[in-house]
Amino acid sequence: MNILYVLLAIAIVLCGLMVVRYKAQTLPIRGPKPQFFWGTFWNMYQSRDRIPDWLYEKTMDANGKTWTFSMPNSPPMVCVTTPENLKYILKDNFSNYEKGILFREVLQELLGDGIFNTDGKKWQEQRRLAVQQFKRKSLHEHMSAVMIAHSNIVLNHLENHADKQKSVDLQRVFYAFTLDSFSEIALGHNIDSINTKSNFSDAFDRAQYLINRRFTTPWWRIEKILGIGRERELYQSVQLLNEFVKQIVVNKRKLSPKDNTSNKDFLSCFIQELNNSTTQPEVEDEASDSYLIDIVMNFMIAGRDTTAGALTWVFYRFWKHPEEYSRVFNEIQQVIGDTPMAYDHIGMLPYTRAFLFETLRLNPSVSKNLKYAVQNDVLPDGTVISTGTGIVYSSYVMGKMKDIWGDDVNEFKPMRWIETHENGTQKFKDVDPYRYPQFNAGLRICLGKHMAIMETEIIICQLLRRFTFSLAMNEKDLEYTDTLTLSMKNGLFMNVKAI
């Protein structure tokens, strides 16, 4: 009985907070009509499995302009959709828009104090260390060697399916490929999930799904306090992840400084850098196991999930657009032919890269991002922003807007990324990242962009030279699942045939 009284009291207090906060912070701009104290929560909750499309639909209702929505016991949320507003938030007035306390609270269990979940000095220090690592040419050469080696393992895996004439879930293959290759690059440890069932991989996927659900489930804090429901499952998944990574971190820290210096993986390099920085008060306490675990978990999400998701959508698009696929295949044959894949081939395939970028325009790996305003402000379009307001921007939405991409926005056209010179040669043409924030933009632009492109192009070249692929499932079942990244809900089952 006492527990019931406690739950009732908590519910009453939370409802009171919802009413007070909602009434105080409604913004006088366009957006879905709010309901009493729930704001637009029920409108959003009914679309909780398709939030990217919900954002797009509400943006179209607002004629592509800035709009607002609200959640119980939360500050107002403003969705920005123009490159001008995005540049202002991510670059021109960067210091006024942070991840913020609420964002960090939602992601704390999984990302901790890692680079994607921090602001200020902690973010600056990790960004500095990461920049140093990505600048090393030896790292790029090491990464390409690891990726090529793991792509050969994928070839052998698919060869078995081709021989047995069995369909294969390419999404699972790509997630295994990126997990195995990036765990070796980041940790110096091969998980080998492509050949063995990986509890780490399963827990990682589940934790991301459950964390993402928090954004549309206001009562998650109650479940966390009581240790029930999804929060109990999240705790168990995160515990498994942390224990796995901690063991690797502990073993790495036992190595001598000389051993860590000779190792090329991210973790060894970070340990070496932190050991060299222990005389600085601001990082003295950061050279700890928990801090290193946070760093690793953040890099694992960046290195595994985003690239695996991109590859899955790319191979779906190969099947969906056979003429464009043929152009990619012919380019790879002309440039590489039967020679072994090498680091020098990266950047020599403009149409292949254009195909990747066009895929990400319509199927971005990270569909949405969130910031919070530190102080009152006014956006370039005149929208007034109050302190604490959440700012949502969506690469999924912006990739489908006519105002940004023109009347052919719904057509799959890799040639929009190609510029042809007078001598007839073609070159890949990148665009303003504030029009195309698929790799984020501004001061938080993705440091691993080149790495992701390299990994994607390597596996594309390797697979297309050995196999053809056809869809082995109903196309109607190809729908996304919205976690921290955008993957396929039912996988991508394809028939594999050796060339």
Short mmCIF file of C-alpha atoms in Angstrom, two decimals, residues 19-422:
data_model
loop_
_atom_site.label_atom_id
_atom_site.label_comp_id
_atom_site.label_asym_id
_atom_site.label_seq_id
_atom_site.Cartn_x
_atom_site.Cartn_y
_atom_site.Cartn_z
CA VAL A 19 1.02 21.95 -16.37
CA VAL A 20 3.16 24.74 -14.94
CA ARG A 21 6.02 24.24 -17.35
CA TYR A 22 3.85 23.82 -20.43
CA LYS A 23 1.79 26.95 -19.72
CA ALA A 24 4.90 28.98 -19.06
CA GLN A 25 6.86 27.96 -22.13
CA THR A 26 4.53 27.71 -25.12
CA LEU A 27 6.08 29.49 -28.10
CA PRO A 28 3.87 31.73 -30.30
CA ILE A 29 4.95 30.22 -33.65
CA ARG A 30 3.57 27.59 -36.04
CA GLY A 31 3.40 23.89 -35.19
CA PRO A 32 0.94 21.10 -34.32
CA LYS A 33 -1.87 22.19 -32.02
CA PRO A 34 -1.01 21.42 -28.37
CA GLN A 35 -3.37 19.75 -25.93
CA PHE A 36 -3.88 20.65 -22.28
CA PHE A 37 -0.66 20.00 -20.33
CA TRP A 38 0.34 17.16 -22.67
CA GLY A 39 1.41 19.65 -25.34
CA THR A 40 1.92 17.80 -28.61
CA PHE A 41 3.06 14.63 -26.83
CA TRP A 42 0.19 12.36 -27.95
CA ASN A 43 0.52 13.62 -31.51
CA MET A 44 4.18 12.61 -31.47
CA TYR A 45 3.71 9.43 -29.42
CA GLN A 46 1.33 8.01 -32.01
CA SER A 47 4.22 8.28 -34.49
CA ARG A 48 6.93 7.13 -32.07
CA ASP A 49 8.15 4.44 -34.49
CA ARG A 50 8.49 6.94 -37.35
CA ILE A 51 9.70 10.17 -35.74
CA PRO A 52 11.81 11.25 -38.79
CA ASP A 53 8.70 11.15 -40.99
CA TRP A 54 6.65 12.88 -38.29
CA LEU A 55 9.21 15.71 -38.28
CA TYR A 56 9.07 15.89 -42.08
CA GLU A 57 5.27 15.97 -42.17
CA LYS A 58 5.07 18.74 -39.57
CA THR A 59 7.74 20.68 -41.46
CA MET A 60 5.65 20.45 -44.64
CA ASP A 61 2.59 21.58 -42.66
CA ALA A 62 4.66 24.63 -41.67
CA ASN A 63 5.60 25.26 -45.34
CA GLY A 64 9.21 24.36 -44.63
CA LYS A 65 9.65 27.07 -42.03
CA THR A 66 10.64 26.97 -38.36
CA TRP A 67 8.00 25.37 -36.14
CA THR A 68 7.55 24.30 -32.54
CA PHE A 69 6.26 21.39 -30.49
CA SER A 70 6.14 20.63 -26.78
CA MET A 71 6.51 17.69 -24.41
CA PRO A 72 5.34 17.23 -20.80
CA ASN A 73 7.76 18.54 -18.17
CA SER A 74 10.14 19.73 -20.86
CA PRO A 75 11.14 23.07 -22.37
CA PRO A 76 9.61 24.01 -25.74
CA MET A 77 11.19 22.44 -28.82
CA VAL A 78 11.88 24.38 -32.01
CA CYS A 79 12.55 22.57 -35.28
CA VAL A 80 14.85 24.51 -37.64
CA THR A 81 14.92 23.60 -41.32
CA THR A 82 17.02 26.15 -43.21
CA PRO A 83 20.78 26.15 -43.87
CA GLU A 84 20.97 29.76 -42.60
CA ASN A 85 19.50 28.88 -39.21
CA LEU A 86 21.62 25.76 -38.96
CA LYS A 87 24.86 27.63 -39.70
CA TYR A 88 23.97 30.19 -37.05
CA ILE A 89 23.37 27.49 -34.43
CA LEU A 90 26.27 25.18 -35.26
CA LYS A 91 28.91 27.80 -36.08
CA ASP A 92 28.14 31.51 -35.81
CA ASN A 93 26.71 31.35 -32.28
CA PHE A 94 28.01 27.90 -31.37
CA SER A 95 28.66 28.71 -27.70
CA ASN A 96 24.98 29.48 -27.11
CA TYR A 97 23.74 26.05 -28.20
CA GLU A 98 24.87 23.04 -26.17
CA LYS A 99 23.92 19.41 -25.76
CA GLY A 100 22.58 20.54 -22.44
CA ILE A 101 21.67 18.86 -19.16
CA LEU A 102 18.47 17.22 -20.42
CA PHE A 103 20.18 15.64 -23.44
CA ARG A 104 23.05 14.37 -21.29
CA GLU A 105 20.61 12.94 -18.75
CA VAL A 106 18.83 10.89 -21.42
CA LEU A 107 22.05 9.46 -22.88
CA GLN A 108 24.15 9.30 -19.71
CA GLU A 109 24.01 5.53 -19.15
CA LEU A 110 25.23 4.73 -22.66
CA LEU A 111 27.49 7.67 -23.60
CA GLY A 112 28.52 8.96 -20.18
CA ASP A 113 30.98 11.84 -20.48
CA GLY A 114 32.04 10.93 -24.01
CA ILE A 115 32.48 13.38 -26.87
CA PHE A 116 28.88 13.14 -28.15
CA ASN A 117 27.37 13.81 -24.75
CA THR A 118 29.45 16.66 -23.32
CA ASP A 119 30.04 20.39 -23.68
CA GLY A 120 32.69 22.83 -22.56
CA LYS A 121 36.16 21.70 -21.45
CA LYS A 122 35.42 17.98 -21.52
CA TRP A 123 34.23 18.19 -25.13
CA GLN A 124 37.15 20.43 -26.13
CA GLU A 125 39.71 18.05 -24.61
CA GLN A 126 38.28 14.96 -26.27
CA ARG A 127 37.90 16.80 -29.56
CA ARG A 128 41.54 17.89 -29.35
CA LEU A 129 42.74 14.35 -28.68
CA ALA A 130 40.56 12.94 -31.47
CA VAL A 131 41.78 15.53 -33.99
CA GLN A 132 45.36 14.55 -33.21
CA GLN A 133 44.57 10.91 -33.90
CA PHE A 134 42.75 11.52 -37.18
CA LYS A 135 45.59 13.70 -38.46
CA ARG A 136 48.06 10.81 -38.39
CA LYS A 137 48.65 9.41 -41.87
CA SER A 138 49.77 6.15 -40.27
CA LEU A 139 46.29 5.83 -38.72
CA HIS A 140 44.59 6.11 -42.12
CA GLU A 141 46.91 3.51 -43.57
CA HIS A 142 46.32 1.25 -40.56
CA MET A 143 42.56 1.70 -40.83
CA SER A 144 42.47 0.88 -44.53
CA ALA A 145 44.57 -2.26 -43.95
CA VAL A 146 42.22 -3.42 -41.16
CA MET A 147 39.12 -2.67 -43.23
CA ILE A 148 40.44 -4.50 -46.29
CA ALA A 149 41.36 -7.50 -44.14
CA HIS A 150 37.88 -7.62 -42.62
CA SER A 151 36.24 -7.10 -46.00
CA ASN A 152 38.02 -10.26 -47.16
CA ILE A 153 36.41 -12.09 -44.23
CA VAL A 154 33.04 -10.78 -45.44
CA LEU A 155 33.81 -12.10 -48.93
CA ASN A 156 34.43 -15.58 -47.53
CA HIS A 157 31.25 -15.38 -45.47
CA LEU A 158 29.13 -14.43 -48.49
CA GLU A 159 30.83 -17.06 -50.64
CA ASN A 160 29.37 -19.72 -48.35
CA HIS A 161 25.88 -18.29 -48.80
CA ALA A 162 26.32 -18.07 -52.57
CA ASP A 163 27.44 -21.71 -52.75
CA LYS A 164 24.44 -22.85 -50.70
CA GLN A 165 22.08 -20.52 -52.61
CA LYS A 166 20.82 -19.16 -49.30
CA SER A 167 19.66 -15.58 -48.74
CA VAL A 168 21.61 -13.49 -46.26
CA ASP A 169 20.74 -10.52 -44.08
CA LEU A 170 23.20 -7.97 -45.43
CA GLN A 171 22.41 -5.57 -42.61
CA ARG A 172 23.64 -8.10 -40.06
CA VAL A 173 26.73 -8.70 -42.20
CA PHE A 174 27.49 -4.98 -42.39
CA TYR A 175 26.98 -4.45 -38.65
CA ALA A 176 29.34 -7.37 -38.00
CA PHE A 177 31.87 -5.99 -40.50
CA THR A 178 31.90 -2.51 -38.99
CA LEU A 179 31.91 -3.83 -35.40
CA ASP A 180 34.80 -6.20 -36.04
CA SER A 181 36.88 -3.74 -38.04
CA PHE A 182 36.24 -0.79 -35.76
CA SER A 183 36.76 -2.78 -32.54
CA GLU A 184 40.21 -3.62 -33.89
CA ILE A 185 40.85 -0.01 -34.88
CA ALA A 186 39.46 1.46 -31.64
CA LEU A 187 40.37 -1.23 -29.10
CA GLY A 188 43.03 -3.36 -30.76
CA HIS A 189 40.60 -6.26 -30.20
CA ASN A 190 38.71 -8.25 -32.84
CA ILE A 191 35.24 -9.24 -31.58
CA ASP A 192 34.74 -11.55 -34.61
CA SER A 193 30.98 -11.09 -34.56
CA ILE A 194 30.64 -12.15 -38.19
CA ASN A 195 31.51 -15.75 -37.29
CA THR A 196 30.20 -15.98 -33.73
CA LYS A 197 27.13 -14.68 -31.93
CA SER A 198 28.07 -11.45 -30.14
CA ASN A 199 26.33 -10.53 -26.88
CA PHE A 200 28.10 -7.18 -27.12
CA SER A 201 26.48 -6.43 -30.47
CA ASP A 202 23.01 -7.47 -29.28
CA ALA A 203 23.30 -5.41 -26.08
CA PHE A 204 24.60 -2.42 -28.04
CA ASP A 205 21.61 -2.47 -30.40
CA ARG A 206 19.11 -2.91 -27.59
CA ALA A 207 20.64 -0.16 -25.45
CA GLN A 208 20.43 2.34 -28.31
CA TYR A 209 16.81 1.48 -29.00
CA LEU A 210 15.84 1.86 -25.33
CA ILE A 211 17.81 5.10 -24.89
CA ASN A 212 16.16 6.61 -27.97
CA ARG A 213 12.72 5.69 -26.59
CA ARG A 214 13.36 8.00 -23.65
CA PHE A 215 12.93 11.01 -25.93
CA THR A 216 9.25 10.10 -26.48
CA THR A 217 8.53 8.54 -23.07
CA PRO A 218 8.25 11.20 -20.35
CA TRP A 219 7.71 8.59 -17.59
CA TRP A 220 11.05 6.87 -18.14
CA ARG A 221 12.48 8.48 -14.99
CA ILE A 222 9.82 6.76 -12.87
CA GLU A 223 10.69 3.40 -14.44
CA LYS A 224 14.37 4.09 -13.75
CA ILE A 225 13.76 4.93 -10.09
CA LEU A 226 11.69 1.77 -9.63
CA GLY A 227 14.00 -0.39 -11.74
CA ILE A 228 11.20 -1.74 -13.90
CA GLY A 229 10.18 -2.06 -17.57
CA ARG A 230 12.50 -0.82 -20.27
CA GLU A 231 14.76 0.91 -17.76
CA ARG A 232 15.57 -2.40 -16.11
CA GLU A 233 16.41 -3.88 -19.50
CA LEU A 234 18.52 -0.82 -20.37
CA TYR A 235 20.49 -1.18 -17.14
CA GLN A 236 21.25 -4.81 -17.92
CA SER A 237 22.36 -4.04 -21.49
CA VAL A 238 24.63 -1.18 -20.41
CA GLN A 239 26.16 -3.31 -17.64
CA LEU A 240 27.12 -5.95 -20.20
CA LEU A 241 28.67 -3.33 -22.49
CA ASN A 242 30.63 -1.63 -19.72
CA GLU A 243 31.97 -4.89 -18.32
CA PHE A 244 33.17 -5.97 -21.77
CA VAL A 245 34.91 -2.67 -22.54
CA LYS A 246 36.26 -2.28 -19.01
CA GLN A 247 38.15 -5.55 -19.25
CA ILE A 248 39.87 -4.36 -22.42
CA VAL A 249 40.62 -0.95 -20.86
CA VAL A 250 42.10 -2.55 -17.71
CA ASN A 251 44.32 -4.82 -19.79
CA LYS A 252 45.50 -1.91 -21.91
CA ARG A 253 46.34 0.18 -18.86
CA LYS A 254 48.47 -2.66 -17.49
CA LEU A 255 50.73 -2.41 -20.52
CA SER A 256 53.91 -0.40 -20.27
CA PRO A 257 53.96 3.09 -21.85
CA LYS A 258 56.24 1.66 -24.54
CA ASP A 259 53.73 -1.04 -25.44
CA ASN A 260 50.86 1.44 -25.70
CA THR A 261 53.00 3.74 -27.83
CA SER A 262 53.71 0.96 -30.32
CA ASN A 263 50.02 -0.01 -30.61
CA LYS A 264 48.04 1.83 -33.27
CA ASP A 265 44.51 1.49 -31.89
CA PHE A 266 42.59 4.53 -30.60
CA LEU A 267 42.45 3.32 -27.01
CA SER A 268 46.20 2.87 -26.71
CA CYS A 269 46.77 6.30 -28.24
CA PHE A 270 44.26 7.93 -25.87
CA ILE A 271 45.87 6.26 -22.86
CA GLN A 272 49.27 7.50 -23.98
CA GLU A 273 47.97 11.05 -24.49
CA LEU A 274 46.19 11.09 -21.12
CA ASN A 275 49.27 9.73 -19.36
CA ASN A 276 51.28 12.54 -20.90
CA SER A 277 48.70 15.07 -19.70
CA THR A 278 48.40 14.06 -16.04
CA THR A 279 50.25 17.16 -14.93
CA GLN A 280 47.33 19.26 -16.13
CA PRO A 281 44.65 19.62 -13.41
CA GLU A 282 41.73 19.63 -15.89
CA VAL A 283 42.51 16.15 -17.20
CA GLU A 284 44.11 14.54 -14.15
CA ASP A 285 40.89 12.87 -13.01
CA GLU A 286 39.89 11.96 -16.56
CA ALA A 287 42.62 9.35 -17.02
CA SER A 288 40.35 6.78 -15.37
CA ASP A 289 38.74 3.54 -16.48
CA SER A 290 35.24 5.02 -16.55
CA TYR A 291 36.37 7.99 -18.62
CA LEU A 292 38.09 5.71 -21.13
CA ILE A 293 35.00 3.48 -21.29
CA ASP A 294 32.92 6.56 -22.16
CA ILE A 295 35.36 7.52 -24.90
CA VAL A 296 35.26 4.01 -26.35
CA MET A 297 31.45 3.74 -26.29
CA ASN A 298 31.08 7.05 -28.14
CA PHE A 299 33.56 6.04 -30.82
CA MET A 300 31.95 2.62 -31.19
CA ILE A 301 28.59 4.20 -32.04
CA ALA A 302 30.25 6.53 -34.52
CA GLY A 303 32.40 3.83 -36.11
CA ARG A 304 29.99 0.91 -36.17
CA ASP A 305 26.38 1.97 -36.48
CA THR A 306 26.49 4.92 -38.84
CA THR A 307 28.59 3.16 -41.48
CA ALA A 308 26.71 -0.13 -41.22
CA GLY A 309 23.41 1.70 -41.64
CA ALA A 310 24.73 3.59 -44.65
CA LEU A 311 25.94 0.39 -46.31
CA THR A 312 22.59 -1.29 -45.79
CA TRP A 313 20.71 1.53 -47.50
CA VAL A 314 23.33 1.70 -50.29
CA PHE A 315 22.85 -1.95 -51.21
CA TYR A 316 19.11 -1.55 -51.13
CA ARG A 317 19.53 1.37 -53.56
CA PHE A 318 21.76 -0.76 -55.80
CA TRP A 319 18.82 -3.13 -56.22
CA LYS A 320 16.26 -0.32 -56.48
CA HIS A 321 18.18 1.63 -59.16
CA PRO A 322 19.84 -0.88 -61.54
CA GLU A 323 21.01 1.74 -64.06
CA GLU A 324 22.82 3.70 -61.36
CA TYR A 325 24.23 0.45 -59.98
CA SER A 326 25.67 -0.36 -63.43
CA ARG A 327 27.47 2.99 -63.53
CA VAL A 328 29.02 2.30 -60.13
CA PHE A 329 30.02 -1.22 -61.16
CA ASN A 330 31.59 -0.02 -64.44
CA GLU A 331 33.53 2.71 -62.64
CA ILE A 332 34.95 0.20 -60.16
CA GLN A 333 35.93 -2.16 -62.97
CA GLN A 334 37.66 0.62 -64.90
CA VAL A 335 39.58 2.01 -61.93
CA ILE A 336 40.41 -1.14 -59.94
CA GLY A 337 39.62 -4.09 -62.21
CA ASP A 338 41.00 -7.33 -60.80
CA THR A 339 43.81 -5.73 -58.79
CA PRO A 340 43.73 -6.03 -54.98
CA MET A 341 41.91 -3.22 -53.18
CA ALA A 342 44.36 -0.60 -51.83
CA TYR A 343 44.32 2.65 -49.87
CA ASP A 344 45.28 4.61 -52.99
CA HIS A 345 41.99 3.65 -54.68
CA ILE A 346 40.03 5.75 -52.17
CA GLY A 347 39.06 9.03 -53.82
CA MET A 348 39.41 7.69 -57.36
CA LEU A 349 35.73 6.72 -57.64
CA PRO A 350 33.66 9.92 -57.98
CA TYR A 351 30.42 8.24 -59.09
CA THR A 352 30.62 5.62 -56.35
CA ARG A 353 30.97 8.40 -53.80
CA ALA A 354 28.12 10.31 -55.42
CA PHE A 355 25.93 7.21 -55.08
CA LEU A 356 26.80 7.02 -51.37
CA PHE A 357 26.05 10.70 -50.74
CA GLU A 358 22.77 10.55 -52.63
CA THR A 359 21.76 7.52 -50.55
CA LEU A 360 22.57 9.38 -47.33
CA ARG A 361 20.58 12.39 -48.52
CA LEU A 362 17.42 10.27 -48.51
CA ASN A 363 18.44 7.71 -45.86
CA PRO A 364 20.79 9.43 -43.40
CA SER A 365 22.51 7.37 -40.72
CA VAL A 366 21.70 9.96 -38.04
CA SER A 367 18.28 11.39 -38.78
CA LYS A 368 17.96 14.03 -36.05
CA ASN A 369 19.99 16.11 -33.62
CA LEU A 370 19.19 18.18 -30.56
CA LYS A 371 20.67 21.27 -28.88
CA TYR A 372 19.56 23.54 -26.06
CA ALA A 373 19.83 27.34 -25.93
CA VAL A 374 22.04 28.69 -23.12
CA GLN A 375 20.67 32.24 -23.36
CA ASN A 376 17.87 34.15 -25.10
CA ASP A 377 18.54 34.60 -28.79
CA VAL A 378 17.01 35.44 -32.19
CA LEU A 379 17.61 33.17 -35.19
CA PRO A 380 18.37 34.60 -38.66
CA ASP A 381 14.74 34.04 -39.73
CA GLY A 382 13.52 36.14 -36.80
CA THR A 383 12.45 33.27 -34.53
CA VAL A 384 12.80 34.28 -30.88
CA ILE A 385 14.52 31.64 -28.75
CA SER A 386 14.25 31.68 -24.97
CA THR A 387 16.81 30.26 -22.56
CA GLY A 388 16.54 26.47 -22.29
CA THR A 389 14.61 26.00 -25.55
CA GLY A 390 15.42 22.77 -27.38
CA ILE A 391 16.57 23.09 -30.99
CA VAL A 392 15.88 20.12 -33.26
CA TYR A 393 17.40 19.78 -36.72
CA SER A 394 16.94 16.80 -38.97
CA SER A 395 19.12 15.70 -41.89
CA TYR A 396 16.24 13.39 -42.87
CA VAL A 397 13.92 16.38 -43.23
CA MET A 398 16.41 18.69 -44.92
CA GLY A 399 17.36 15.99 -47.43
CA LYS A 400 13.75 15.96 -48.68
CA MET A 401 13.10 19.69 -48.95
CA LYS A 402 12.50 21.29 -52.37
CA ASP A 403 13.77 24.64 -51.12
CA ILE A 404 17.19 23.04 -50.63
CA TRP A 405 17.40 20.42 -53.41
CA GLY A 406 15.00 21.61 -56.10
CA ASP A 407 11.93 20.13 -57.75
CA ASP A 408 13.65 16.78 -58.35
CA VAL A 409 14.19 16.30 -54.60
CA ASN A 410 12.33 12.97 -54.57
CA GLU A 411 14.37 11.51 -57.44
CA PHE A 412 17.44 9.40 -56.75
CA LYS A 413 20.09 11.23 -58.81
CA PRO A 414 23.76 10.64 -57.95
CA MET A 415 24.68 13.00 -60.82
CA ARG A 416 23.64 15.95 -58.64
CA TRP A 417 26.96 15.28 -56.86
CA ILE A 418 29.07 15.26 -60.04
CA GLU A 419 30.62 18.19 -61.88
CA THR A 420 31.88 17.65 -65.42
CA HIS A 421 34.94 19.62 -66.59
CA GLU A 422 35.49 20.96 -70.10
#
